[in-house]
Coordinates of C-alpha atoms and ligand atoms in Angstrom, one line a residue:
A1 CA -40.4 11.0 17.1
I2 CA -43.2 9.1 18.8
R3 CA -45.6 9.8 15.9
E4 CA -43.1 8.4 13.4
R5 CA -43.0 5.2 15.5
L6 CA -46.8 4.9 16.0
P7 CA -48.3 6.0 12.7
D8 CA -51.5 4.1 13.5
H9 CA -52.1 6.0 16.8
T10 CA -53.5 9.5 17.6
V11 CA -50.7 11.4 19.3
A12 CA -51.9 14.6 21.0
L13 CA -49.2 17.1 21.7
A14 CA -49.8 19.4 24.7
R15 CA -47.5 22.4 24.7
T16 CA -49.0 24.6 27.3
P17 CA -50.6 23.9 30.7
A18 CA -54.0 24.7 29.2
E19 CA -53.4 22.1 26.4
E20 CA -52.2 19.7 29.0
R21 CA -55.4 20.0 31.0
D22 CA -57.4 19.6 27.9
A23 CA -55.6 16.5 26.5
I24 CA -55.2 14.8 29.9
R25 CA -59.0 14.2 30.4
D26 CA -59.3 11.3 28.0
A27 CA -55.7 10.2 27.8
R28 CA -54.9 6.7 28.7
F29 CA -51.2 6.7 27.9
V30 CA -49.2 9.9 28.6
T31 CA -45.6 10.6 28.2
G32 CA -43.8 13.7 29.6
M33 CA -41.2 15.1 31.9
T34 CA -43.3 15.6 35.0
F35 CA -46.7 15.1 36.4
D36 CA -48.3 16.9 39.3
D37 CA -51.3 16.3 41.6
E38 CA -53.5 18.7 39.7
L39 CA -52.9 16.9 36.4
L40 CA -53.5 13.6 38.1
E41 CA -56.8 14.7 39.3
A42 CA -57.9 15.7 35.8
A43 CA -56.5 12.5 34.3
E44 CA -59.5 10.3 34.8
N45 CA -58.6 7.6 32.3
L46 CA -54.9 7.5 32.9
A47 CA -53.4 4.0 32.8
V48 CA -49.7 4.6 32.0
F49 CA -47.4 7.6 32.6
A50 CA -44.2 7.1 30.6
C51 CA -41.7 9.5 32.3
A52 CA -39.2 11.0 29.9
Y53 CA -36.5 11.1 32.7
A54 CA -34.4 8.3 33.9
G55 CA -35.0 9.5 37.5
T56 CA -38.6 9.5 38.8
G57 CA -38.0 10.9 42.3
H58 CA -39.8 14.1 41.3
L59 CA -43.1 12.4 40.5
P60 CA -46.0 11.9 43.0
L61 CA -45.4 8.1 43.0
D62 CA -47.6 7.3 46.0
R63 CA -50.6 9.0 44.4
L64 CA -49.9 7.4 41.0
E65 CA -49.7 4.1 42.7
E66 CA -53.0 4.7 44.6
R67 CA -54.6 5.4 41.3
G68 CA -53.2 2.2 39.8
V69 CA -51.3 4.1 37.1
A70 CA -48.3 2.2 35.7
V71 CA -45.1 4.3 35.5
T72 CA -42.1 3.8 33.3
N73 CA -38.8 5.7 33.2
A74 CA -36.2 6.5 30.5
S75 CA -33.4 4.6 32.2
G76 CA -30.9 3.4 29.6
V77 CA -31.2 6.4 27.2
H78 CA -28.4 8.4 28.7
G79 CA -25.4 6.4 27.7
P80 CA -23.7 8.3 24.8
N81 CA -24.9 11.8 25.6
I82 CA -23.9 11.8 29.3
G83 CA -20.8 9.6 28.7
E84 CA -19.5 12.2 26.2
H85 CA -20.4 15.0 28.6
V86 CA -18.4 13.4 31.4
L87 CA -15.4 12.8 29.2
G88 CA -15.5 16.4 28.1
A89 CA -15.7 17.6 31.7
I90 CA -12.8 15.4 32.8
L91 CA -10.6 16.5 29.8
R92 CA -11.5 20.2 30.4
F93 CA -10.0 19.9 33.9
T94 CA -7.1 17.8 32.7
R95 CA -6.1 19.9 29.7
R96 CA -7.4 23.2 31.4
F97 CA -9.1 24.4 28.2
H98 CA -10.9 27.0 30.3
V99 CA -7.5 28.6 31.0
G100 CA -6.6 28.5 27.3
A101 CA -9.9 30.1 26.5
R102 CA -9.2 32.9 28.9
R103 CA -5.8 33.5 27.4
Q104 CA -7.3 33.5 23.9
R105 CA -10.0 36.0 24.9
R106 CA -7.1 38.3 25.9
R107 CA -5.1 37.5 22.8
E108 CA -2.4 36.4 25.2
W109 CA 0.3 33.9 24.0
R110 CA 1.5 32.6 27.3
H111 CA 2.0 29.0 28.4
Y112 CA 0.1 27.4 31.2
K113 CA 0.4 24.0 32.8
A114 CA -1.9 21.2 31.7
T115 CA -1.9 17.7 33.0
E116 CA -2.4 14.2 31.6
L117 CA -5.3 11.9 32.2
Q118 CA -3.2 8.8 31.6
G119 CA -2.3 7.2 34.8
S120 CA -5.0 8.8 36.9
T121 CA -7.6 7.0 38.9
V122 CA -11.2 7.6 38.0
T123 CA -14.0 6.4 40.4
V124 CA -17.4 6.0 38.9
V125 CA -20.3 5.8 41.4
G126 CA -23.2 3.9 39.8
L127 CA -22.6 1.4 37.0
G128 CA -25.9 1.7 35.2
A129 CA -26.1 2.9 31.5
I130 CA -24.3 6.1 32.3
G131 CA -21.6 4.6 34.5
K132 CA -20.9 1.9 31.9
S133 CA -20.7 4.4 29.0
V134 CA -18.3 6.5 31.0
C135 CA -16.1 3.4 31.6
E136 CA -16.2 2.4 27.9
R137 CA -15.1 5.9 26.9
L138 CA -12.3 5.9 29.4
E139 CA -11.0 2.6 28.2
P140 CA -8.4 4.1 25.7
F141 CA -7.1 6.7 28.1
G142 CA -5.0 4.3 30.2
V143 CA -6.6 5.2 33.6
D144 CA -7.3 3.0 36.6
T145 CA -11.0 2.7 37.3
I146 CA -12.9 2.0 40.5
G147 CA -16.7 1.3 40.2
V148 CA -19.0 1.8 43.2
R149 CA -22.3 -0.1 43.2
Y150 CA -24.8 -1.7 45.7
T151 CA -23.8 -5.2 44.6
P152 CA -20.0 -5.2 44.1
E153 CA -20.1 -9.0 44.0
K154 CA -21.7 -8.6 40.5
G155 CA -18.5 -7.1 39.2
G156 CA -18.5 -4.5 36.5
P157 CA -16.6 -2.7 33.8
T158 CA -14.0 -1.1 36.2
D159 CA -10.7 -2.5 37.4
E160 CA -12.1 -2.6 40.9
V161 CA -15.6 -2.7 42.1
I162 CA -16.6 -1.8 45.6
G163 CA -19.7 -1.1 47.6
F164 CA -20.9 2.2 49.2
E165 CA -20.1 1.3 52.8
G166 CA -17.0 1.2 54.9
E167 CA -13.3 1.6 54.4
A168 CA -13.2 0.5 50.8
F169 CA -15.2 3.6 49.8
D170 CA -13.0 6.0 51.9
D171 CA -9.9 4.3 50.6
A172 CA -11.1 4.8 47.0
L173 CA -11.9 8.5 47.6
A174 CA -8.4 9.0 48.9
R175 CA -6.9 7.6 45.7
T176 CA -9.3 9.3 43.3
D177 CA -8.3 11.9 40.8
Y178 CA -11.8 12.1 39.2
L179 CA -14.9 11.2 41.0
V180 CA -17.9 10.7 38.7
L181 CA -21.4 10.5 40.2
A182 CA -23.7 8.7 37.9
C183 CA -26.0 7.0 40.4
P184 CA -29.7 7.4 41.1
L185 CA -30.8 9.5 44.1
T186 CA -31.7 7.0 46.8
E187 CA -31.5 6.8 50.6
T188 CA -27.9 5.5 50.3
T189 CA -26.7 8.1 47.8
R190 CA -28.4 11.2 49.2
G191 CA -25.6 13.3 50.8
L192 CA -23.0 10.6 49.9
I193 CA -20.5 13.3 49.2
D194 CA -20.7 15.1 52.5
R195 CA -18.1 16.9 54.6
E196 CA -16.4 13.7 55.6
A197 CA -16.1 12.5 52.0
L198 CA -14.7 15.9 51.0
V199 CA -12.2 15.7 53.7
T200 CA -11.2 12.2 52.7
I201 CA -11.0 12.8 49.0
D202 CA -7.6 13.6 47.4
P203 CA -7.3 17.4 47.4
E204 CA -6.3 17.2 43.7
A205 CA -9.5 15.4 42.8
V206 CA -12.2 16.8 40.6
L207 CA -15.8 16.0 41.2
V208 CA -18.1 15.4 38.3
N209 CA -21.8 15.2 39.1
V210 CA -24.2 14.0 36.4
A211 CA -26.5 12.2 38.9
R212 CA -28.7 14.3 41.1
G213 CA -27.8 17.5 43.0
P214 CA -28.6 16.1 46.5
V215 CA -26.0 13.3 46.1
V216 CA -23.7 16.1 47.1
D217 CA -24.1 18.1 50.3
T218 CA -23.9 21.5 48.6
D219 CA -22.9 23.5 51.7
A220 CA -20.1 21.0 52.4
L221 CA -19.0 21.3 48.7
V222 CA -18.9 25.1 48.9
A223 CA -16.9 24.9 52.2
A224 CA -14.5 22.3 50.6
L225 CA -14.0 24.6 47.6
R226 CA -13.2 27.5 49.8
S227 CA -10.7 25.5 51.8
N228 CA -9.1 23.9 48.7
W229 CA -10.0 20.4 49.8
I230 CA -10.8 19.6 46.2
R231 CA -9.4 20.8 42.9
G232 CA -12.7 21.6 41.2
A233 CA -16.1 20.4 40.3
S234 CA -18.1 19.9 37.1
L235 CA -21.8 20.1 38.0
D236 CA -24.6 19.3 35.6
V237 CA -27.0 18.9 38.5
T238 CA -27.2 21.0 41.6
D239 CA -29.1 21.3 44.8
P240 CA -31.2 23.4 44.5
E241 CA -32.1 23.4 40.8
P242 CA -32.2 25.8 39.1
L243 CA -29.3 27.2 41.0
P244 CA -30.3 30.7 42.3
E245 CA -28.5 33.6 40.8
E246 CA -26.9 34.6 44.1
H247 CA -25.7 31.1 45.0
P248 CA -22.0 30.9 45.9
L249 CA -21.4 28.0 43.6
W250 CA -21.5 30.4 40.6
T251 CA -18.5 32.3 41.9
F252 CA -15.7 29.7 41.7
E253 CA -13.3 29.7 38.8
N254 CA -12.7 26.0 39.4
V255 CA -16.4 25.0 39.2
Q256 CA -18.0 24.3 35.8
I257 CA -21.8 24.5 35.9
T258 CA -24.1 23.3 33.1
P259 CA -27.9 23.6 33.6
H260 CA -28.9 19.9 33.8
N261 CA -28.0 19.8 30.2
A262 CA -25.9 16.7 29.7
G263 CA -28.8 14.5 28.5
H264 CA -30.3 16.9 26.0
T265 CA -29.4 15.8 22.5
P266 CA -31.7 14.9 19.6
N267 CA -30.6 11.3 20.0
Y268 CA -31.8 11.2 23.5
Y269 CA -35.3 11.9 22.3
D270 CA -35.0 9.2 19.6
R271 CA -33.9 6.6 22.2
L272 CA -36.7 7.8 24.5
A273 CA -39.3 7.5 21.7
D274 CA -38.2 3.9 21.1
I275 CA -39.1 3.0 24.7
V276 CA -42.3 4.9 24.7
A277 CA -43.5 3.4 21.4
E278 CA -42.6 -0.1 22.4
N279 CA -44.5 0.3 25.7
R280 CA -47.5 1.7 23.9
R281 CA -47.5 -1.4 21.7
R282 CA -47.2 -3.7 24.7
F283 CA -50.0 -1.7 26.3
D284 CA -52.2 -2.2 23.2
D285 CA -51.6 -6.0 23.5
G286 CA -53.0 -6.6 26.9
D287 CA -54.8 -5.5 30.0
S288 CA -51.9 -5.8 32.4
P289 CA -48.9 -5.8 30.1
S290 CA -45.4 -5.9 31.4
L291 CA -43.8 -2.7 30.3
R292 CA -40.1 -1.9 29.6
N293 CA -38.5 0.2 32.4
Q294 CA -41.5 -0.1 34.6
V295 CA -41.0 1.4 38.0
L296 CA -44.7 1.1 39.2
Ligands
7N6_301 C1 -33.5 15.5 30.5 C2 -33.0 14.4 31.3 C3 -33.1 12.1 33.6 O1 -33.5 11.7 34.8 O2 -32.0 13.9 34.7 C4 -32.4 13.5 33.5 O3 -33.4 11.5 32.6 C5 -33.2 14.5 32.8 C6 -33.0 15.5 29.1

């Protein structure tokens, strides 16, 4: 996708660690998922690392900064893909498709109780590209929405907008049927959904995490699931990741786990390539260009 957009450039594709080490030596502009210290050492000419993820917390940002490497992220590319994933997760719990699938596997024609999304309250934590796309997609379902962001005074696409601190957040948790986490991992959001939050949340609520695993205190979530303090959880991200085979989270019927998969669609790579190609052109144009999605 990047080659198509930059036909006048040489694009080297490194598929193995050996190819990476080889290509990195002369590379000035690199895009990829991750970057470690060893690669950084070998990357003598590196000027820009265009990270293919929206989140850059996994990168050695201090060292990249020391080396004067500009870093960009993929923020903004995860609207439709993750928005649809979240709607699917919500509707799975609402309509209980997993129960239907179990009946079908057993060729069992027996009714089960489903619920309606209409009239529920959905809280969306983080009103960036993902949060907005979730809200847009919820629009026709007739739900009440609460948005949580650092700067509630800016408003947002939800019926109510609140901040992270204080009573407003607890009050929202207590009223929430679906809690969608779509925020970056920061000092504020790390462990946001801890034991206290899980005690406060409506016991019929479903947690949907498409943010980062550590936004949820995993041990507290396991305890809450065991005590039925929460109806269920749909987790595209976990802490740790990958989730070890023996982890208790795998054992719950009311937990849906997808392997950090919500973003992976062909369209994501196209949207990503748009950003990378545009930044490469800006980089061609000047010595200290201002790049789109620049984090360093
Ligand atoms: C891989 C996406 C991000 O930060 O968590 C995602 O962009 C990874 C398709």
